XYZ file of C-alpha atoms in Angstrom:
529
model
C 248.906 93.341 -7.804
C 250.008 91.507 -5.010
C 251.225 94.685 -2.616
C 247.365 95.892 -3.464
C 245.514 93.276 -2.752
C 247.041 92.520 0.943
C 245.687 95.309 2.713
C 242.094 94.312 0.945
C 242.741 90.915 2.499
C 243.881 92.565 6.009
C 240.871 94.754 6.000
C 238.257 92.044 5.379
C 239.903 89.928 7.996
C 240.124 93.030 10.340
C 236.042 93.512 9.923
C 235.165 89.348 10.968
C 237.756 88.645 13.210
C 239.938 91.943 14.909
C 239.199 94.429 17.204
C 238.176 96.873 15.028
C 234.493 95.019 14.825
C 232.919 97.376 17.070
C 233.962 100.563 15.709
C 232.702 99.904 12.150
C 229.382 99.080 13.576
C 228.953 102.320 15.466
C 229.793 104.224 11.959
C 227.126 102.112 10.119
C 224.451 102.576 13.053
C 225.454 106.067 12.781
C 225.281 106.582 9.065
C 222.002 104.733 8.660
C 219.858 105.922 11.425
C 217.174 108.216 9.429
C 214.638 108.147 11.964
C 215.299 112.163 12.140
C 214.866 112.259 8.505
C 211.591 110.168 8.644
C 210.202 112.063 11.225
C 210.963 115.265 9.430
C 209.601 114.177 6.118
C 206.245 112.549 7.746
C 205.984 115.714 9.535
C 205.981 117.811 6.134
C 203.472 115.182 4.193
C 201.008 115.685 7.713
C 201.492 119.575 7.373
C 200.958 119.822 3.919
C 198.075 117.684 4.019
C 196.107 119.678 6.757
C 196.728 122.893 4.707
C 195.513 121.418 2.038
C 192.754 119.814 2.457
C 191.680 122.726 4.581
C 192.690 125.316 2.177
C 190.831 122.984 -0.661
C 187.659 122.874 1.716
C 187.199 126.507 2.206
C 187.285 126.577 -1.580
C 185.006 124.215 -1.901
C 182.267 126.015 0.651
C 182.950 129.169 -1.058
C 182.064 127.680 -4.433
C 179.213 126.142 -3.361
C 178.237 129.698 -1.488
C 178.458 131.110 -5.001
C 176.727 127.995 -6.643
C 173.591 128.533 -4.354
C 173.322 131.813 -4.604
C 173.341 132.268 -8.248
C 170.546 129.430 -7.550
C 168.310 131.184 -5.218
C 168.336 134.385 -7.497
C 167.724 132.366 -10.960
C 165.170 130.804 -8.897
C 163.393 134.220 -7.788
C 163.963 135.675 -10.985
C 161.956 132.845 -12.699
C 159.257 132.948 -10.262
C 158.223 136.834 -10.185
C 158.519 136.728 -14.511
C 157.187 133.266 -15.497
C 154.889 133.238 -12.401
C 153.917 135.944 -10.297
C 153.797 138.442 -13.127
C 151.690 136.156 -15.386
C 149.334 136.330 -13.034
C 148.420 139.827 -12.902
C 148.836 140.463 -16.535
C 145.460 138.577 -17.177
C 143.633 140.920 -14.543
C 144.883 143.753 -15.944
C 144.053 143.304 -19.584
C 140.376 141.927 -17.840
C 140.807 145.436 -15.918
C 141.674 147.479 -19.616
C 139.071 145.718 -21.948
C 136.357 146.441 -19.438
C 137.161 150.333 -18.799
C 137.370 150.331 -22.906
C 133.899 148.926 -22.532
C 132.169 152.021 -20.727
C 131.189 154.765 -22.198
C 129.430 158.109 -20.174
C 125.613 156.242 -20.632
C 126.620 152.937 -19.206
C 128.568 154.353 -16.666
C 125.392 156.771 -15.620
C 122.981 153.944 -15.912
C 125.026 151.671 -13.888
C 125.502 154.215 -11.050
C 121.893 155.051 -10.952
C 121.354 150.991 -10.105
C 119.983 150.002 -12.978
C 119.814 146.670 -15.190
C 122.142 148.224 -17.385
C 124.410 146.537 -19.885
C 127.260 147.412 -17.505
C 126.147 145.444 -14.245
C 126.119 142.299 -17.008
C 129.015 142.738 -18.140
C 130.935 143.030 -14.583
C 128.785 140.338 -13.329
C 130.305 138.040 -16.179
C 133.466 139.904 -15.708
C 133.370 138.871 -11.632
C 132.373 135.068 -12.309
C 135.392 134.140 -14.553
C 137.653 135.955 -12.568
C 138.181 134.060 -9.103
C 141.423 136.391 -8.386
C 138.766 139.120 -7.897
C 136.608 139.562 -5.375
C 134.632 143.001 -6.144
C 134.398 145.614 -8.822
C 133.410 149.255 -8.318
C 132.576 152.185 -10.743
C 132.823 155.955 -9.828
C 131.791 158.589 -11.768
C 133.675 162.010 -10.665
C 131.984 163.471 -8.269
C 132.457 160.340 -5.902
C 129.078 158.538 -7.237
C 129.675 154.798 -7.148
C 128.556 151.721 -7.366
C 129.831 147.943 -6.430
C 129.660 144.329 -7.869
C 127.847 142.473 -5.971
C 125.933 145.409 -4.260
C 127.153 146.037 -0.516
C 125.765 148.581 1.252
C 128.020 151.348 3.255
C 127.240 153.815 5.879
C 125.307 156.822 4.525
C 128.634 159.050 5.201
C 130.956 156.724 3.496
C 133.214 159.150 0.773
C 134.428 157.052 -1.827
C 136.935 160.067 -2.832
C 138.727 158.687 0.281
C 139.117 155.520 -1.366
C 142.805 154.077 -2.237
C 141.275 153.150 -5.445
C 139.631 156.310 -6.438
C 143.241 158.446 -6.748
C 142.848 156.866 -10.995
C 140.149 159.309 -11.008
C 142.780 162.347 -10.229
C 145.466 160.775 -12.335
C 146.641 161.574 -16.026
C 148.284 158.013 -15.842
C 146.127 155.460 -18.103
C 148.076 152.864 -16.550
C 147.054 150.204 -13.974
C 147.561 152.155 -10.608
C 147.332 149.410 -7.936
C 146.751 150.662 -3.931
C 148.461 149.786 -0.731
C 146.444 147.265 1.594
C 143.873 148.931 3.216
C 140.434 148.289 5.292
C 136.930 147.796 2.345
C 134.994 149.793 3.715
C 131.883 147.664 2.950
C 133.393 144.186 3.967
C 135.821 145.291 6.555
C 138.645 143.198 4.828
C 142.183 143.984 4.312
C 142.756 144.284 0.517
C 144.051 145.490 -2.234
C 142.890 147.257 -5.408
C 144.207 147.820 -9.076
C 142.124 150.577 -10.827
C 142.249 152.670 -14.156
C 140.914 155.797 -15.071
C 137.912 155.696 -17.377
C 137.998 157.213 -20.587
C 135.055 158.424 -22.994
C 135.689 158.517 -26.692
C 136.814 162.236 -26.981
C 139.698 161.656 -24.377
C 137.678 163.175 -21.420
C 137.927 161.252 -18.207
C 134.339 159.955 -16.499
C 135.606 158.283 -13.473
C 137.600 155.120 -11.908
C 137.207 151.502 -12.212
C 139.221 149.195 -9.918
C 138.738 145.668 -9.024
C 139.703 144.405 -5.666
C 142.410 141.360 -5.673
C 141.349 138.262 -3.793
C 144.736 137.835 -2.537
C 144.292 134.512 -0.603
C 143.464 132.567 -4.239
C 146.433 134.235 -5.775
C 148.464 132.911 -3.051
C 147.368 128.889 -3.410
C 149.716 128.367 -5.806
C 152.432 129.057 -3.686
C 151.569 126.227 -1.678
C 152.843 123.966 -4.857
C 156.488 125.804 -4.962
C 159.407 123.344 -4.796
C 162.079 126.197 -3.526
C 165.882 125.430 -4.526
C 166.666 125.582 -0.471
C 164.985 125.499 2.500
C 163.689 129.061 3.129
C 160.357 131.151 2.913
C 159.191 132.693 -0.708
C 156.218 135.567 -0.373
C 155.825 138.905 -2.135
C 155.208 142.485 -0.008
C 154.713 146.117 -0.535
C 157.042 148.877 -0.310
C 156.356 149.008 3.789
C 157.109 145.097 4.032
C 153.849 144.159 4.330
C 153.107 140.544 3.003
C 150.398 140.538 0.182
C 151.221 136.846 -1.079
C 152.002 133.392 0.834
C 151.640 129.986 0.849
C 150.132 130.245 4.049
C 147.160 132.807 4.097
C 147.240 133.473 7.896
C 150.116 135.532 6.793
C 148.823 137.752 4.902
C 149.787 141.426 5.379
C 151.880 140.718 8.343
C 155.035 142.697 8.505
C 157.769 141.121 7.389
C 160.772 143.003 6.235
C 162.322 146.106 7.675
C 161.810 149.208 5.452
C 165.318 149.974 5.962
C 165.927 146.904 4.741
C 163.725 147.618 1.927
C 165.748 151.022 0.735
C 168.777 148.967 0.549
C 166.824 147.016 -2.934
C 167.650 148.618 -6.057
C 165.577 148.551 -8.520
C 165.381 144.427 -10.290
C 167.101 141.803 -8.629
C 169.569 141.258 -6.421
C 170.587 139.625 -2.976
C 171.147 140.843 0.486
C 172.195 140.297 4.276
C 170.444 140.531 7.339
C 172.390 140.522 10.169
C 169.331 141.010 12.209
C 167.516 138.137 11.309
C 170.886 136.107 10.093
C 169.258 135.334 7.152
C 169.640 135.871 3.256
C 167.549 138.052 1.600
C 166.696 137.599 -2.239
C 164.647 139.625 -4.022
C 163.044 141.181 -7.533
C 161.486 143.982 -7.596
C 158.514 145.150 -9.685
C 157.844 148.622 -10.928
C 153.990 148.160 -11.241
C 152.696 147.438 -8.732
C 155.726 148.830 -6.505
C 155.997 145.313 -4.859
C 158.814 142.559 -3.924
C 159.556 138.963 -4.616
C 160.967 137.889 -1.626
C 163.051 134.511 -0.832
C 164.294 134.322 2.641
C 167.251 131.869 3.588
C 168.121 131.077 7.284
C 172.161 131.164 7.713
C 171.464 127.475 9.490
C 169.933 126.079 6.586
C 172.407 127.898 3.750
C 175.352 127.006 5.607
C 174.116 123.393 5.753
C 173.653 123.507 2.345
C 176.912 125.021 0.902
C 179.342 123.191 3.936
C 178.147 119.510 3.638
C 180.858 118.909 1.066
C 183.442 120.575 2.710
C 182.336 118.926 6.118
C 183.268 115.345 4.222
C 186.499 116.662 3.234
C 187.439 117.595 6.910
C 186.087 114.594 8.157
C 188.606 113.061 5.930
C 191.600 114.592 7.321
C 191.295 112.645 10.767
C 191.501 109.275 8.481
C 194.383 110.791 6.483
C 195.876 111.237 9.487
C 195.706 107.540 11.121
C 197.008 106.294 7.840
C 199.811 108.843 7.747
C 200.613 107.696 11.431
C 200.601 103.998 10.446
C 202.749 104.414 7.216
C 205.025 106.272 9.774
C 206.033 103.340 11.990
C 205.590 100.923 9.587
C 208.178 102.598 7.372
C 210.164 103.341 10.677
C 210.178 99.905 11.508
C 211.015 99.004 8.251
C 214.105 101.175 7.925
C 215.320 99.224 11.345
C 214.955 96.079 10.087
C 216.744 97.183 7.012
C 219.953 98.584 9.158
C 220.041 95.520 10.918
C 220.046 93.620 7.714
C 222.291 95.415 6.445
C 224.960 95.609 9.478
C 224.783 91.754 9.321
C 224.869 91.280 5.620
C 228.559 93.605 6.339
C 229.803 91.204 9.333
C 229.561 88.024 6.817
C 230.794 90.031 4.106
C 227.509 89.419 1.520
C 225.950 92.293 -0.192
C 225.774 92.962 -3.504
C 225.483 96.619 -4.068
C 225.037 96.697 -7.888
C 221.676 94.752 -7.394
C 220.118 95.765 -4.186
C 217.652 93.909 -2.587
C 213.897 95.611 -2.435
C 213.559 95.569 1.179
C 211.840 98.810 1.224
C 208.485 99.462 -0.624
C 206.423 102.725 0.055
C 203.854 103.785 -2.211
C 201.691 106.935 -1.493
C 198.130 107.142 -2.739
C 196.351 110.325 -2.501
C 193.054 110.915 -4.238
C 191.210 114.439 -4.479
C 187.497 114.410 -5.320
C 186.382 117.961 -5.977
C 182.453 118.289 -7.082
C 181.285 121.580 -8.530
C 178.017 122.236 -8.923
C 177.373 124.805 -11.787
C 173.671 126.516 -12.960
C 173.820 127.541 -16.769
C 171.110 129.898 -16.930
C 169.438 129.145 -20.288
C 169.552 132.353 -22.616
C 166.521 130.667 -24.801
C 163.338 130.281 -24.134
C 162.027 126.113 -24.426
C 158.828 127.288 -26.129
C 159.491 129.407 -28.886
C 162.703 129.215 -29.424
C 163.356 133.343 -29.021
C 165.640 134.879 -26.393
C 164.353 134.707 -22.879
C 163.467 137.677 -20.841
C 166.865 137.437 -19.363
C 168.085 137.831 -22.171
C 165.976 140.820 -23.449
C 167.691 142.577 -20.222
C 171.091 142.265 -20.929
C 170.925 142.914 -24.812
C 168.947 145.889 -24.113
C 171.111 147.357 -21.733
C 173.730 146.756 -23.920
C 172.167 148.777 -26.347
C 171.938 151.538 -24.376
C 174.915 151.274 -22.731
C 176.527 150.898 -26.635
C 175.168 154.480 -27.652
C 174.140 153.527 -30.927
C 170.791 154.046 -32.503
C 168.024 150.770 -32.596
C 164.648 150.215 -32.201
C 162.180 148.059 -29.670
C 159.238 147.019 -30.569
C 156.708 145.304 -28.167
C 154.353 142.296 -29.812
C 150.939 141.113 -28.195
C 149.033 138.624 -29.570
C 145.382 139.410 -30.391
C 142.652 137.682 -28.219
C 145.147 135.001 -27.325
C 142.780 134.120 -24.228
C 140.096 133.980 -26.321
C 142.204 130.835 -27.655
C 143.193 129.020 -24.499
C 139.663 128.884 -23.391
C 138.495 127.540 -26.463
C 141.019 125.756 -27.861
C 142.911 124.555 -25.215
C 146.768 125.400 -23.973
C 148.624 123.050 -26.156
C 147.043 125.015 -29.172
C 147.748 128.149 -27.200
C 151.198 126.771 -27.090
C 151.272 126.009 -30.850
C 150.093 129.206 -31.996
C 152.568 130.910 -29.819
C 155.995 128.931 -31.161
C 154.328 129.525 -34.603
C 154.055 133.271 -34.308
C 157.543 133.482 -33.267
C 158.742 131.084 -35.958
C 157.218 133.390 -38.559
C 158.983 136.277 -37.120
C 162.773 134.525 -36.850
C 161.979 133.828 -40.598
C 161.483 137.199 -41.483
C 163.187 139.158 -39.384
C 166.692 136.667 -40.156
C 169.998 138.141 -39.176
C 168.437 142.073 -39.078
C 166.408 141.663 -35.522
C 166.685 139.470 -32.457
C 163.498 138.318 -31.083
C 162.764 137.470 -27.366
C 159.955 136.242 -25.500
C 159.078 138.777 -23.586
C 156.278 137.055 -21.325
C 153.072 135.081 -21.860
C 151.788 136.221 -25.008
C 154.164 139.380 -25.570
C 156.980 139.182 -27.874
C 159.956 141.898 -27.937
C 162.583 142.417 -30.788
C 165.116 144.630 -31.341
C 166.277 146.313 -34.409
C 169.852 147.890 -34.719
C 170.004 150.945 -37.031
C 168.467 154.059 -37.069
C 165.645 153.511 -40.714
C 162.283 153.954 -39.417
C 160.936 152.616 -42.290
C 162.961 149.469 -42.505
C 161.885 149.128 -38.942
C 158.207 149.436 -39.833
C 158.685 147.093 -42.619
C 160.215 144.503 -40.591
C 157.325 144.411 -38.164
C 154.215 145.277 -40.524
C 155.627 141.939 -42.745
C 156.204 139.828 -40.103
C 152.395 140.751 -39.241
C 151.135 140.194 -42.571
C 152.631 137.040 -42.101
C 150.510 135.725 -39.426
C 147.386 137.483 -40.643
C 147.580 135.483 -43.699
C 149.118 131.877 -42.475
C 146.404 129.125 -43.218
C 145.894 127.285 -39.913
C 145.026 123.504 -39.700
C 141.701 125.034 -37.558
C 139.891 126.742 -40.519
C 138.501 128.648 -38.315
C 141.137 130.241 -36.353
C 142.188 133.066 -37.340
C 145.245 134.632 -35.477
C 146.639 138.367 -35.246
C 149.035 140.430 -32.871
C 149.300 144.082 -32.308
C 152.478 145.638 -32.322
C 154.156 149.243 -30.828
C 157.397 150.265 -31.788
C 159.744 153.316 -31.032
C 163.387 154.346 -31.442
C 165.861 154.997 -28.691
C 165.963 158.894 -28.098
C 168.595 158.670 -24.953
C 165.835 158.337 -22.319
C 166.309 155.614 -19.821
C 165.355 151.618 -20.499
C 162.437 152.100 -18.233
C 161.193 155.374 -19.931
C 161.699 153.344 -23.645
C 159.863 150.231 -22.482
C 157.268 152.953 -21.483
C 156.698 154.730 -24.677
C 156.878 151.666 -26.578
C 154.272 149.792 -24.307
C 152.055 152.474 -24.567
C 152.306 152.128 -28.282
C 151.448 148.800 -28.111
C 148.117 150.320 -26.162
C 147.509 152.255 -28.953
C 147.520 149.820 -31.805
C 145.044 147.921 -29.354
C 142.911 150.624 -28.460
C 143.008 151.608 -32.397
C 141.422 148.330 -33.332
C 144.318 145.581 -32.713
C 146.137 143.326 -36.079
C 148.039 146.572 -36.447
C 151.770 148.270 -36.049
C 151.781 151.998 -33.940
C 154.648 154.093 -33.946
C 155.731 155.935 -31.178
C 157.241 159.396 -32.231
């Protein structure tokens, strides 16, 4: 014990009092100076830092770039099916009632300028209609006549007329016209006609109503759009036929090229010309857009705010970085002096060393994520929404397998605003479809289709099952016992299998059926073979 513990003695005497002092604190110097190391590893923590919080703010923009488009097309979307299209639906039932109304007589006294029941009924038809601004009735020869009466040159041909080409047509649909010049008020405008139809299926002539475009474009005045950006409708050429402001009306507005790039329903596009972003819907009838322009200024304003934060943030990150840097730096100096003198006297305890160095790193990452759900229910009723109806019927056809659609319209439901009011027109709507989700259960699914029209389809390839389905569900409402003893309440219904034609061929035929059971007296189900 004694032969070991000499040289321990020497040593420690050697370290306070020899020579050798200066050569053991050049070794501990040498050991402990990390300044490379700390420079190194700050280096790495800056690096990584920069990458990623610039790597996490380009995800950030790109999510939001996603976030507000899926925004701006939900938003057009609702606006051309809950709005726009509600609109015109009104006129056009208006336009269908009235050409049910006239028969070869009327139509003859009417044209000969008489007081005939005709002129009345237009007149009335004219005064509770404010989105019209003029009626006109040809027989088919070109004889016409106008509500209210303007006069036109003596060589005016109303053949020439956009509005008269119903008279020519097969089509009993609502044919609306491009803008053009009225001849009698010198207007732009634009007309929705039908062909007129006696009793035996013959065709008399052509009844079209000229749209007052500027009343249909108020409401627009009212939107609340989802970003900055400018919402109108045009025409196939890019004409504008609706805007909020009216001095715009039927200026050009979109490219046609730009125009043959939109498929058919919704989508969104591009344009490098005018750097902006183009969303759209597009209708089949009338051959018309929804458009909703963007600016790249004001959608890259939108979608980079939250990534401009983050990069603001780095510069901060930075400075702190920086400051823990030298702090710790001057830190680990103070430490090897410490230590270096802690060795001369010979007092350290290395079992229970002494916390001379505390670094503790806080990083905090705040990512927000905006997400749109699009509701697949309507609030109302309680059905499927029209979104909805889309996908499942596409799905359908897409699936191959046999089903049915069938198209519901409820009976004089006008007739029951006006009177009654829209909260009962409300009421009586979520009732109707309330009575169909009870019959129809687990063997239909039921969607709103739009306003007052109802949709369902039916999997399966049993007519009569199908008929049964629809023809209960209508005996249903017929005989419910309202709290209004008075109100009695009744839909017509068209309904037709899937034969492998297209979705816009089906909704067709089955539309047209619904015609039918209207034309045929209404409260009743048609088939379409």
């Amino acid at each position: 014990m004694k032969i070991d513990s000499l040289p321990q003695k020497s040593a420690r005497f050697e370290t306070i009092q020899g020579p050798p002092i200066a050569p053991m604190n050049d070794i501990i110097s040498k050991e402990l100076h990390c300044n490379t190391q700390l420079n190194i590893s700050f280096g790495v923590i800056i690096l990584t830092l920069v990458i990623s919080m610039a790597t996490v703010s380009c995800l950030i923009q790109r999510s939001a770039e996603q976030t507000y488009h899926a925004i701006a097309t939900t938003f057009v979307h609702n606006m051309a099916t809950q709005f726009i299209e509600q609109q015109f639906k009104p006129l056009e039932y208006t336009l269908n009632e009235t050409s049910n109304f006239i028969d070869g007589p009327k139509l003859a006294g009417f044209l000969d300028k008489e007081q005939s029941s005709l002129r009345t009924v237009l007149i009335q038809t004219l005064s509770i209609n404010p989105s019209i601004t003029s009626i006109v009735a040809s027989d088919l020869q070109g004889h016409f006549n106008t509500v209210p009466f303007l006069p036109v040159a003596t060589d005016f041909d109303a053949t020439t007329r956009p509005w008269y080409r119903s008279s020519t047509s097969r089509s009993l649909f609502v044919n609306y016209s491009d803008h053009y010049t009225n001849a009698q008020t010198g207007q732009q405008t634009v007309s929705f006609s039908q062909l007129i139809v006696s009793q035996d299926g013959y065709p008399l002539g052509t009844l079209a109503m000229d749209l007052n475009l500027e009343h249909l474009s108020y409401p627009l005045r009212q939107l609340k759009s989802p970003l900055k950006g400018e919402f109108y409708v045009v025409d196939r050429a890019g004409d504008i036929l609706l805007h909020s402001d009216v001095s715009n009306l039927f200026r050009h507005s979109v490219d046609p090229a730009l125009i043959g790039k939109m498929t058919n329903g919704e989508d969104h596009l591009h344009d490098p010309q005018t750097q902006t972003h183009v969303y759209y819907y597009s209708f089949s009838n009338p051959d018309w857009f929804v458009i909703y322009t963007v600016s790249d200024a004001d959608f890259n304003s939108a979608t980079r705010a939250d990534a401009y934060l983050l990069l603001i943030a780095i510069p901060v990150c930075l400075l702190i970085c920086l400051l823990c840097w030298g702090s710790l730096r001057n830190c680990f100096n103070k430490m090897i002096i410490q230590i270096v003198a802690m060795l001369r006297i010979g007092r350290i305890d290395l079992d229970k060393p002494d916390n001379l160095l505390r670094q503790e790193i806080q990083s905090g990452h705040d990512q927000m994520q905006e997400a749109v759900t699009a509701s697949t229910t309507d609030a109302l009723t309680g059905l499927f929404n029209r979104r909805s109806f889309d996908q499942d019927l596409r799905a359908c056809v897409d699936n191959g397998q046999p089903f049915f659609l069938g198209m519901v319209d409820l009976d004089n439901f006008k007739a029951i605003n006006d009177k009654r009011g829209h909260l009962m027109g409300d009421t009586v709507l979520k009732t109707v479809a309330q009575e169909g989700m009870q019959g129809a259960g687990k063997r239909a699914n039921l969607y709103r289709y739009g306003g007052e029209e109802l949709a369902l389809l039916i999997p399966g390839d049993n007519k009569n099952s199908a008929i049964a389905l629809l023809e209960h569900w209508r005996q249903r409402v017929e005989t419910r016992q309202w709290r209004e003893a008075d109100l009695v309440v009744t839909f017509s219904a068209g309904l037709g299998q899937w034969q492998q034609e297209s979705i816009s061929q089906l909704i067709e035929k089955v539309d047209q059926s619904l015609y039918e059971a209207k034309r045929s007296g209404k409260n009743r189900v048609h088939y379409a073979d």
